Amino acid sequence: MRVPQSFYNFTRQIYQGVLDDLVPPDSFVSIYESFLGQYGMASVLELDSYFEALLRTKDTDLGELWWQESKADYIFDHNAVRMLATDYRKWVAALDD
């Protein structure tokens, strides 16, 4: 599966948010909102589709994928990436409400 540009942009946004202490300890919502503002709804939805596909594949090591493909120097393990992707997808779903 090809990694979309939105994933690279998002990982860069995550890294910048962590460096700038923009991320509250229990939420990445401020980064999601910043990603939406900077890259637009098309990128948000593209990343949502990509995360959906990744979460369907139980055998994929998401931590390894993050390490190999991310534009961020911040490392997440498999469970943290799965949690982040799940949280992001919930945020996107709430945008429709």
PDB file of N, CA and C in Angstrom:
ATOM      1  N   MET A   1       0.848  -1.179   0.000  1.00  0.00           N
ATOM      2  CA  MET A   1       0.000   0.000   0.000  1.00  0.00           C
ATOM      3  C   MET A   1       0.900   1.250   0.000  1.00  0.00           C
ATOM      4  N   ARG A   2       0.595   2.140  -0.908  1.00  0.00           N
ATOM      5  CA  ARG A   2       1.352   3.380  -1.017  1.00  0.00           C
ATOM      6  C   ARG A   2       1.025   4.295   0.172  1.00  0.00           C
ATOM      7  N   VAL A   3       2.064   4.892   0.718  1.00  0.00           N
ATOM      8  CA  VAL A   3       1.880   5.828   1.829  1.00  0.00           C
ATOM      9  C   VAL A   3       1.503   7.192   1.242  1.00  0.00           C
ATOM     10  N   PRO A   4       0.357   7.746   1.640  1.00  0.00           N
ATOM     11  CA  PRO A   4      -0.067   9.033   1.069  1.00  0.00           C
ATOM     12  C   PRO A   4       0.722  10.213   1.644  1.00  0.00           C
ATOM     13  N   GLN A   5       0.764  11.285   0.885  1.00  0.00           N
ATOM     14  CA  GLN A   5       1.451  12.505   1.336  1.00  0.00           C
ATOM     15  C   GLN A   5       0.873  13.002   2.659  1.00  0.00           C
ATOM     16  N   SER A   6      -0.416  12.802   2.863  1.00  0.00           N
ATOM     17  CA  SER A   6      -1.040  13.264   4.109  1.00  0.00           C
ATOM     18  C   SER A   6      -0.404  12.608   5.331  1.00  0.00           C
ATOM     19  N   PHE A   7       0.048  11.358   5.196  1.00  0.00           N
ATOM     20  CA  PHE A   7       0.716  10.687   6.323  1.00  0.00           C
ATOM     21  C   PHE A   7       2.020  11.402   6.663  1.00  0.00           C
ATOM     22  N   TYR A   8       2.798  11.739   5.645  1.00  0.00           N
ATOM     23  CA  TYR A   8       4.053  12.458   5.888  1.00  0.00           C
ATOM     24  C   TYR A   8       3.795  13.815   6.528  1.00  0.00           C
ATOM     25  N   ASN A   9       2.797  14.519   6.019  1.00  0.00           N
ATOM     26  CA  ASN A   9       2.454  15.830   6.588  1.00  0.00           C
ATOM     27  C   ASN A   9       1.989  15.693   8.034  1.00  0.00           C
ATOM     28  N   PHE A  10       1.186  14.678   8.297  1.00  0.00           N
ATOM     29  CA  PHE A  10       0.663  14.457   9.639  1.00  0.00           C
ATOM     30  C   PHE A  10       1.785  14.111  10.620  1.00  0.00           C
ATOM     31  N   THR A  11       2.691  13.233  10.215  1.00  0.00           N
ATOM     32  CA  THR A  11       3.771  12.855  11.132  1.00  0.00           C
ATOM     33  C   THR A  11       4.679  14.046  11.426  1.00  0.00           C
ATOM     34  N   ARG A  12       4.863  14.891  10.435  1.00  0.00           N
ATOM     35  CA  ARG A  12       5.639  16.116  10.657  1.00  0.00           C
ATOM     36  C   ARG A  12       4.915  17.015  11.657  1.00  0.00           C
ATOM     37  N   GLN A  13       3.591  17.085  11.519  1.00  0.00           N
ATOM     38  CA  GLN A  13       2.765  17.899  12.421  1.00  0.00           C
ATOM     39  C   GLN A  13       2.833  17.341  13.852  1.00  0.00           C
ATOM     40  N   ILE A  14       2.768  16.039  13.988  1.00  0.00           N
ATOM     41  CA  ILE A  14       2.875  15.390  15.310  1.00  0.00           C
ATOM     42  C   ILE A  14       4.208  15.741  15.953  1.00  0.00           C
ATOM     43  N   TYR A  15       5.268  15.588  15.204  1.00  0.00           N
ATOM     44  CA  TYR A  15       6.607  15.864  15.722  1.00  0.00           C
ATOM     45  C   TYR A  15       6.723  17.315  16.164  1.00  0.00           C
ATOM     46  N   GLN A  16       6.252  18.233  15.345  1.00  0.00           N
ATOM     47  CA  GLN A  16       6.325  19.649  15.698  1.00  0.00           C
ATOM     48  C   GLN A  16       5.496  19.935  16.946  1.00  0.00           C
ATOM     49  N   GLY A  17       4.330  19.321  17.054  1.00  0.00           N
ATOM     50  CA  GLY A  17       3.484  19.517  18.229  1.00  0.00           C
ATOM     51  C   GLY A  17       4.134  19.017  19.502  1.00  0.00           C
ATOM     52  N   VAL A  18       4.814  17.886  19.412  1.00  0.00           N
ATOM     53  CA  VAL A  18       5.509  17.339  20.582  1.00  0.00           C
ATOM     54  C   VAL A  18       6.663  18.252  20.970  1.00  0.00           C
ATOM     55  N   LEU A  19       7.412  18.723  19.984  1.00  0.00           N
ATOM     56  CA  LEU A  19       8.542  19.615  20.265  1.00  0.00           C
ATOM     57  C   LEU A  19       8.096  20.933  20.886  1.00  0.00           C
ATOM     58  N   ASP A  20       6.986  21.451  20.398  1.00  0.00           N
ATOM     59  CA  ASP A  20       6.495  22.745  20.875  1.00  0.00           C
ATOM     60  C   ASP A  20       5.601  22.627  22.105  1.00  0.00           C
ATOM     61  N   ASP A  21       5.485  21.413  22.647  1.00  0.00           N
ATOM     62  CA  ASP A  21       4.633  21.173  23.812  1.00  0.00           C
ATOM     63  C   ASP A  21       3.188  21.598  23.568  1.00  0.00           C
ATOM     64  N   LEU A  22       2.729  21.425  22.315  1.00  0.00           N
ATOM     65  CA  LEU A  22       1.346  21.761  21.993  1.00  0.00           C
ATOM     66  C   LEU A  22       0.391  20.622  22.331  1.00  0.00           C
ATOM     67  N   VAL A  23       0.956  19.468  22.616  1.00  0.00           N
ATOM     68  CA  VAL A  23       0.136  18.280  22.817  1.00  0.00           C
ATOM     69  C   VAL A  23      -0.152  18.101  24.296  1.00  0.00           C
ATOM     70  N   PRO A  24      -1.417  18.218  24.685  1.00  0.00           N
ATOM     71  CA  PRO A  24      -1.753  17.899  26.064  1.00  0.00           C
ATOM     72  C   PRO A  24      -1.462  16.419  26.312  1.00  0.00           C
ATOM     73  N   PRO A  25      -1.145  16.040  27.518  1.00  0.00           N
ATOM     74  CA  PRO A  25      -0.760  14.663  27.789  1.00  0.00           C
ATOM     75  C   PRO A  25      -1.805  13.629  27.365  1.00  0.00           C
ATOM     76  N   ASP A  26      -3.072  13.991  27.349  1.00  0.00           N
ATOM     77  CA  ASP A  26      -4.114  13.002  27.074  1.00  0.00           C
ATOM     78  C   ASP A  26      -4.813  13.201  25.723  1.00  0.00           C
ATOM     79  N   SER A  27      -4.302  14.079  24.876  1.00  0.00           N
ATOM     80  CA  SER A  27      -5.036  14.355  23.649  1.00  0.00           C
ATOM     81  C   SER A  27      -4.138  14.939  22.565  1.00  0.00           C
ATOM     82  N   PHE A  28      -4.403  14.519  21.341  1.00  0.00           N
ATOM     83  CA  PHE A  28      -3.716  15.076  20.184  1.00  0.00           C
ATOM     84  C   PHE A  28      -4.657  15.974  19.367  1.00  0.00           C
ATOM     85  N   VAL A  29      -5.810  16.291  19.926  1.00  0.00           N
ATOM     86  CA  VAL A  29      -6.823  17.043  19.192  1.00  0.00           C
ATOM     87  C   VAL A  29      -6.281  18.356  18.655  1.00  0.00           C
ATOM     88  N   SER A  30      -5.458  19.039  19.409  1.00  0.00           N
ATOM     89  CA  SER A  30      -4.919  20.312  18.921  1.00  0.00           C
ATOM     90  C   SER A  30      -4.085  20.098  17.662  1.00  0.00           C
ATOM     91  N   ILE A  31      -3.397  18.991  17.563  1.00  0.00           N
ATOM     92  CA  ILE A  31      -2.611  18.691  16.366  1.00  0.00           C
ATOM     93  C   ILE A  31      -3.535  18.320  15.208  1.00  0.00           C
ATOM     94  N   TYR A  32      -4.572  17.544  15.494  1.00  0.00           N
ATOM     95  CA  TYR A  32      -5.530  17.194  14.440  1.00  0.00           C
ATOM     96  C   TYR A  32      -6.152  18.459  13.851  1.00  0.00           C
ATOM     97  N   GLU A  33      -6.534  19.379  14.722  1.00  0.00           N
ATOM     98  CA  GLU A  33      -7.152  20.619  14.270  1.00  0.00           C
ATOM     99  C   GLU A  33      -6.166  21.467  13.467  1.00  0.00           C
ATOM    100  N   SER A  34      -4.929  21.495  13.907  1.00  0.00           N
ATOM    101  CA  SER A  34      -3.892  22.218  13.177  1.00  0.00           C
ATOM    102  C   SER A  34      -3.654  21.578  11.804  1.00  0.00           C
ATOM    103  N   PHE A  35      -3.659  20.247  11.761  1.00  0.00           N
ATOM    104  CA  PHE A  35      -3.501  19.520  10.499  1.00  0.00           C
ATOM    105  C   PHE A  35      -4.641  19.868   9.539  1.00  0.00           C
ATOM    106  N   LEU A  36      -5.865  19.895  10.044  1.00  0.00           N
ATOM    107  CA  LEU A  36      -7.028  20.272   9.237  1.00  0.00           C
ATOM    108  C   LEU A  36      -6.869  21.693   8.703  1.00  0.00           C
ATOM    109  N   GLY A  37      -6.484  22.610   9.585  1.00  0.00           N
ATOM    110  CA  GLY A  37      -6.327  23.999   9.178  1.00  0.00           C
ATOM    111  C   GLY A  37      -5.229  24.199   8.146  1.00  0.00           C
ATOM    112  N   GLN A  38      -4.150  23.467   8.278  1.00  0.00           N
ATOM    113  CA  GLN A  38      -3.013  23.652   7.375  1.00  0.00           C
ATOM    114  C   GLN A  38      -3.171  22.905   6.050  1.00  0.00           C
ATOM    115  N   TYR A  39      -3.730  21.696   6.091  1.00  0.00           N
ATOM    116  CA  TYR A  39      -3.750  20.858   4.883  1.00  0.00           C
ATOM    117  C   TYR A  39      -5.145  20.641   4.290  1.00  0.00           C
ATOM    118  N   GLY A  40      -6.187  20.969   5.036  1.00  0.00           N
ATOM    119  CA  GLY A  40      -7.539  20.890   4.509  1.00  0.00           C
ATOM    120  C   GLY A  40      -8.211  19.538   4.685  1.00  0.00           C
ATOM    121  N   MET A  41      -9.512  19.542   4.407  1.00  0.00           N
ATOM    122  CA  MET A  41     -10.341  18.360   4.621  1.00  0.00           C
ATOM    123  C   MET A  41      -9.938  17.194   3.723  1.00  0.00           C
ATOM    124  N   ALA A  42      -9.494  17.472   2.515  1.00  0.00           N
ATOM    125  CA  ALA A  42      -9.101  16.374   1.615  1.00  0.00           C
ATOM    126  C   ALA A  42      -7.961  15.558   2.234  1.00  0.00           C
ATOM    127  N   SER A  43      -6.979  16.222   2.828  1.00  0.00           N
ATOM    128  CA  SER A  43      -5.870  15.516   3.481  1.00  0.00           C
ATOM    129  C   SER A  43      -6.339  14.767   4.722  1.00  0.00           C
ATOM    130  N   VAL A  44      -7.240  15.394   5.478  1.00  0.00           N
ATOM    131  CA  VAL A  44      -7.797  14.747   6.665  1.00  0.00           C
ATOM    132  C   VAL A  44      -8.477  13.434   6.273  1.00  0.00           C
ATOM    133  N   LEU A  45      -9.276  13.474   5.224  1.00  0.00           N
ATOM    134  CA  LEU A  45     -10.005  12.282   4.791  1.00  0.00           C
ATOM    135  C   LEU A  45      -9.083  11.241   4.161  1.00  0.00           C
ATOM    136  N   GLU A  46      -8.063  11.693   3.442  1.00  0.00           N
ATOM    137  CA  GLU A  46      -7.091  10.767   2.861  1.00  0.00           C
ATOM    138  C   GLU A  46      -6.366   9.997   3.969  1.00  0.00           C
ATOM    139  N   LEU A  47      -5.947  10.716   5.004  1.00  0.00           N
ATOM    140  CA  LEU A  47      -5.259  10.073   6.124  1.00  0.00           C
ATOM    141  C   LEU A  47      -6.204   9.145   6.879  1.00  0.00           C
ATOM    142  N   ASP A  48      -7.452   9.546   7.030  1.00  0.00           N
ATOM    143  CA  ASP A  48      -8.445   8.694   7.687  1.00  0.00           C
ATOM    144  C   ASP A  48      -8.588   7.368   6.937  1.00  0.00           C
ATOM    145  N   SER A  49      -8.655   7.419   5.629  1.00  0.00           N
ATOM    146  CA  SER A  49      -8.758   6.191   4.821  1.00  0.00           C
ATOM    147  C   SER A  49      -7.519   5.330   4.963  1.00  0.00           C
ATOM    148  N   TYR A  50      -6.367   5.965   4.995  1.00  0.00           N
ATOM    149  CA  TYR A  50      -5.109   5.225   5.159  1.00  0.00           C
ATOM    150  C   TYR A  50      -5.066   4.544   6.526  1.00  0.00           C
ATOM    151  N   PHE A  51      -5.429   5.280   7.572  1.00  0.00           N
ATOM    152  CA  PHE A  51      -5.451   4.687   8.913  1.00  0.00           C
ATOM    153  C   PHE A  51      -6.467   3.550   8.990  1.00  0.00           C
ATOM    154  N   GLU A  52      -7.610   3.720   8.339  1.00  0.00           N
ATOM    155  CA  GLU A  52      -8.609   2.654   8.322  1.00  0.00           C
ATOM    156  C   GLU A  52      -8.011   1.372   7.744  1.00  0.00           C
ATOM    157  N   ALA A  53      -7.311   1.482   6.637  1.00  0.00           N
ATOM    158  CA  ALA A  53      -6.687   0.320   6.000  1.00  0.00           C
ATOM    159  C   ALA A  53      -5.613  -0.293   6.906  1.00  0.00           C
ATOM    160  N   LEU A  54      -4.814   0.544   7.541  1.00  0.00           N
ATOM    161  CA  LEU A  54      -3.766   0.033   8.437  1.00  0.00           C
ATOM    162  C   LEU A  54      -4.367  -0.704   9.630  1.00  0.00           C
ATOM    163  N   LEU A  55      -5.429  -0.165  10.189  1.00  0.00           N
ATOM    164  CA  LEU A  55      -6.039  -0.778  11.370  1.00  0.00           C
ATOM    165  C   LEU A  55      -6.732  -2.101  11.041  1.00  0.00           C
ATOM    166  N   ARG A  56      -7.150  -2.274   9.803  1.00  0.00           N
ATOM    167  CA  ARG A  56      -7.763  -3.534   9.380  1.00  0.00           C
ATOM    168  C   ARG A  56      -6.746  -4.669   9.331  1.00  0.00           C
ATOM    169  N   THR A  57      -5.478  -4.329   9.125  1.00  0.00           N
ATOM    170  CA  THR A  57      -4.421  -5.322   8.999  1.00  0.00           C
ATOM    171  C   THR A  57      -3.765  -5.527  10.357  1.00  0.00           C
ATOM    172  N   LYS A  58      -4.145  -6.586  11.026  1.00  0.00           N
ATOM    173  CA  LYS A  58      -3.639  -6.851  12.383  1.00  0.00           C
ATOM    174  C   LYS A  58      -2.160  -7.229  12.392  1.00  0.00           C
ATOM    175  N   ASP A  59      -1.650  -7.746  11.262  1.00  0.00           N
ATOM    176  CA  ASP A  59      -0.269  -8.229  11.222  1.00  0.00           C
ATOM    177  C   ASP A  59       0.759  -7.134  10.957  1.00  0.00           C
ATOM    178  N   THR A  60       0.322  -5.971  10.530  1.00  0.00           N
ATOM    179  CA  THR A  60       1.249  -4.890  10.227  1.00  0.00           C
ATOM    180  C   THR A  60       1.825  -4.324  11.522  1.00  0.00           C
ATOM    181  N   ASP A  61       3.155  -4.229  11.584  1.00  0.00           N
ATOM    182  CA  ASP A  61       3.810  -3.609  12.732  1.00  0.00           C
ATOM    183  C   ASP A  61       3.768  -2.095  12.516  1.00  0.00           C
ATOM    184  N   LEU A  62       2.821  -1.451  13.140  1.00  0.00           N
ATOM    185  CA  LEU A  62       2.626  -0.022  12.934  1.00  0.00           C
ATOM    186  C   LEU A  62       3.793   0.806  13.460  1.00  0.00           C
ATOM    187  N   GLY A  63       4.449   0.332  14.504  1.00  0.00           N
ATOM    188  CA  GLY A  63       5.632   1.024  15.013  1.00  0.00           C
ATOM    189  C   GLY A  63       6.752   1.020  13.988  1.00  0.00           C
ATOM    190  N   GLU A  64       6.939  -0.101  13.331  1.00  0.00           N
ATOM    191  CA  GLU A  64       7.962  -0.207  12.276  1.00  0.00           C
ATOM    192  C   GLU A  64       7.599   0.682  11.090  1.00  0.00           C
ATOM    193  N   LEU A  65       6.323   0.672  10.719  1.00  0.00           N
ATOM    194  CA  LEU A  65       5.871   1.538   9.629  1.00  0.00           C
ATOM    195  C   LEU A  65       6.154   2.998   9.974  1.00  0.00           C
ATOM    196  N   TRP A  66       5.814   3.394  11.198  1.00  0.00           N
ATOM    197  CA  TRP A  66       6.053   4.772  11.634  1.00  0.00           C
ATOM    198  C   TRP A  66       7.545   5.088  11.536  1.00  0.00           C
ATOM    199  N   TRP A  67       8.380   4.182  11.989  1.00  0.00           N
ATOM    200  CA  TRP A  67       9.830   4.386  11.981  1.00  0.00           C
ATOM    201  C   TRP A  67      10.351   4.536  10.552  1.00  0.00           C
ATOM    202  N   GLN A  68       9.876   3.673   9.655  1.00  0.00           N
ATOM    203  CA  GLN A  68      10.366   3.663   8.275  1.00  0.00           C
ATOM    204  C   GLN A  68       9.817   4.814   7.439  1.00  0.00           C
ATOM    205  N   GLU A  69       8.566   5.169   7.625  1.00  0.00           N
ATOM    206  CA  GLU A  69       7.892   6.100   6.719  1.00  0.00           C
ATOM    207  C   GLU A  69       7.669   7.505   7.270  1.00  0.00           C
ATOM    208  N   SER A  70       7.766   7.657   8.573  1.00  0.00           N
ATOM    209  CA  SER A  70       7.454   8.924   9.198  1.00  0.00           C
ATOM    210  C   SER A  70       8.473  10.010   8.845  1.00  0.00           C
ATOM    211  N   LYS A  71       8.010  11.243   8.765  1.00  0.00           N
ATOM    212  CA  LYS A  71       8.896  12.388   8.615  1.00  0.00           C
ATOM    213  C   LYS A  71       9.227  12.980   9.991  1.00  0.00           C
ATOM    214  N   ALA A  72       8.823  12.274  11.033  1.00  0.00           N
ATOM    215  CA  ALA A  72       9.069  12.723  12.403  1.00  0.00           C
ATOM    216  C   ALA A  72      10.243  11.944  12.990  1.00  0.00           C
ATOM    217  N   ASP A  73      10.954  12.586  13.865  1.00  0.00           N
ATOM    218  CA  ASP A  73      12.031  11.907  14.570  1.00  0.00           C
ATOM    219  C   ASP A  73      11.543  11.308  15.886  1.00  0.00           C
ATOM    220  N   TYR A  74      10.281  11.495  16.164  1.00  0.00           N
ATOM    221  CA  TYR A  74       9.689  10.984  17.394  1.00  0.00           C
ATOM    222  C   TYR A  74       9.200   9.571  17.137  1.00  0.00           C
ATOM    223  N   ILE A  75       9.578   8.643  17.981  1.00  0.00           N
ATOM    224  CA  ILE A  75       9.290   7.229  17.752  1.00  0.00           C
ATOM    225  C   ILE A  75       8.098   6.781  18.595  1.00  0.00           C
ATOM    226  N   PHE A  76       7.138   6.122  17.937  1.00  0.00           N
ATOM    227  CA  PHE A  76       6.007   5.502  18.606  1.00  0.00           C
ATOM    228  C   PHE A  76       6.103   4.002  18.395  1.00  0.00           C
ATOM    229  N   ASP A  77       5.727   3.229  19.387  1.00  0.00           N
ATOM    230  CA  ASP A  77       5.692   1.779  19.201  1.00  0.00           C
ATOM    231  C   ASP A  77       4.370   1.377  18.546  1.00  0.00           C
ATOM    232  N   HIS A  78       4.235   0.100  18.253  1.00  0.00           N
ATOM    233  CA  HIS A  78       3.063  -0.432  17.554  1.00  0.00           C
ATOM    234  C   HIS A  78       1.762  -0.023  18.246  1.00  0.00           C
ATOM    235  N   ASN A  79       1.679  -0.225  19.542  1.00  0.00           N
ATOM    236  CA  ASN A  79       0.443   0.079  20.273  1.00  0.00           C
ATOM    237  C   ASN A  79       0.139   1.572  20.287  1.00  0.00           C
ATOM    238  N   ALA A  80       1.170   2.395  20.394  1.00  0.00           N
ATOM    239  CA  ALA A  80       0.957   3.850  20.406  1.00  0.00           C
ATOM    240  C   ALA A  80       0.464   4.336  19.044  1.00  0.00           C
ATOM    241  N   VAL A  81       1.001   3.785  17.955  1.00  0.00           N
ATOM    242  CA  VAL A  81       0.544   4.179  16.620  1.00  0.00           C
ATOM    243  C   VAL A  81      -0.890   3.716  16.412  1.00  0.00           C
ATOM    244  N   ARG A  82      -1.208   2.509  16.862  1.00  0.00           N
ATOM    245  CA  ARG A  82      -2.575   1.996  16.746  1.00  0.00           C
ATOM    246  C   ARG A  82      -3.538   2.898  17.535  1.00  0.00           C
ATOM    247  N   MET A  83      -3.144   3.295  18.732  1.00  0.00           N
ATOM    248  CA  MET A  83      -3.974   4.179  19.554  1.00  0.00           C
ATOM    249  C   MET A  83      -4.142   5.544  18.872  1.00  0.00           C
ATOM    250  N   LEU A  84      -3.053   6.088  18.326  1.00  0.00           N
ATOM    251  CA  LEU A  84      -3.107   7.377  17.648  1.00  0.00           C
ATOM    252  C   LEU A  84      -4.027   7.309  16.425  1.00  0.00           C
ATOM    253  N   ALA A  85      -3.892   6.263  15.616  1.00  0.00           N
ATOM    254  CA  ALA A  85      -4.730   6.115  14.422  1.00  0.00           C
ATOM    255  C   ALA A  85      -6.204   5.963  14.807  1.00  0.00           C
ATOM    256  N   THR A  86      -6.468   5.203  15.849  1.00  0.00           N
ATOM    257  CA  THR A  86      -7.841   5.012  16.319  1.00  0.00           C
ATOM    258  C   THR A  86      -8.423   6.324  16.833  1.00  0.00           C
ATOM    259  N   ASP A  87      -7.643   7.054  17.610  1.00  0.00           N
ATOM    260  CA  ASP A  87      -8.077   8.336  18.149  1.00  0.00           C
ATOM    261  C   ASP A  87      -8.344   9.333  17.019  1.00  0.00           C
ATOM    262  N   TYR A  88      -7.462   9.364  16.051  1.00  0.00           N
ATOM    263  CA  TYR A  88      -7.629  10.255  14.901  1.00  0.00           C
ATOM    264  C   TYR A  88      -8.922   9.924  14.156  1.00  0.00           C
ATOM    265  N   ARG A  89      -9.187   8.650  13.929  1.00  0.00           N
ATOM    266  CA  ARG A  89     -10.388   8.233  13.212  1.00  0.00           C
ATOM    267  C   ARG A  89     -11.650   8.629  13.986  1.00  0.00           C
ATOM    268  N   LYS A  90     -11.613   8.548  15.313  1.00  0.00           N
ATOM    269  CA  LYS A  90     -12.755   8.979  16.118  1.00  0.00           C
ATOM    270  C   LYS A  90     -12.970  10.492  15.966  1.00  0.00           C
ATOM    271  N   TRP A  91     -11.875  11.234  15.938  1.00  0.00           N
ATOM    272  CA  TRP A  91     -11.957  12.685  15.766  1.00  0.00           C
ATOM    273  C   TRP A  91     -12.584  13.018  14.407  1.00  0.00           C
ATOM    274  N   VAL A  92     -12.137  12.348  13.356  1.00  0.00           N
ATOM    275  CA  VAL A  92     -12.689  12.587  12.018  1.00  0.00           C
ATOM    276  C   VAL A  92     -14.177  12.251  11.995  1.00  0.00           C
ATOM    277  N   ALA A  93     -14.559  11.142  12.596  1.00  0.00           N
ATOM    278  CA  ALA A  93     -15.977  10.749  12.638  1.00  0.00           C
ATOM    279  C   ALA A  93     -16.802  11.812  13.342  1.00  0.00           C
ATOM    280  N   ALA A  94     -16.259  12.424  14.373  1.00  0.00           N
ATOM    281  CA  ALA A  94     -16.984  13.459  15.116  1.00  0.00           C
ATOM    282  C   ALA A  94     -17.154  14.733  14.297  1.00  0.00           C
ATOM    283  N   LEU A  95     -16.314  14.937  13.291  1.00  0.00           N
ATOM    284  CA  LEU A  95     -16.462  16.116  12.431  1.00  0.00           C
ATOM    285  C   LEU A  95     -17.751  16.074  11.642  1.00  0.00           C
ATOM    286  N   ASP A  96     -18.221  14.868  11.369  1.00  0.00           N
ATOM    287  CA  ASP A  96     -19.463  14.687  10.611  1.00  0.00           C
ATOM    288  C   ASP A  96     -20.710  14.995  11.439  1.00  0.00           C
ATOM    289  N   ASP A  97     -20.548  14.995  12.758  1.00  0.00           N
ATOM    290  CA  ASP A  97     -21.710  15.211  13.648  1.00  0.00           C
ATOM    291  C   ASP A  97     -22.199  16.632  13.636  1.00  0.00           C
TER     292      ASP A  97
END
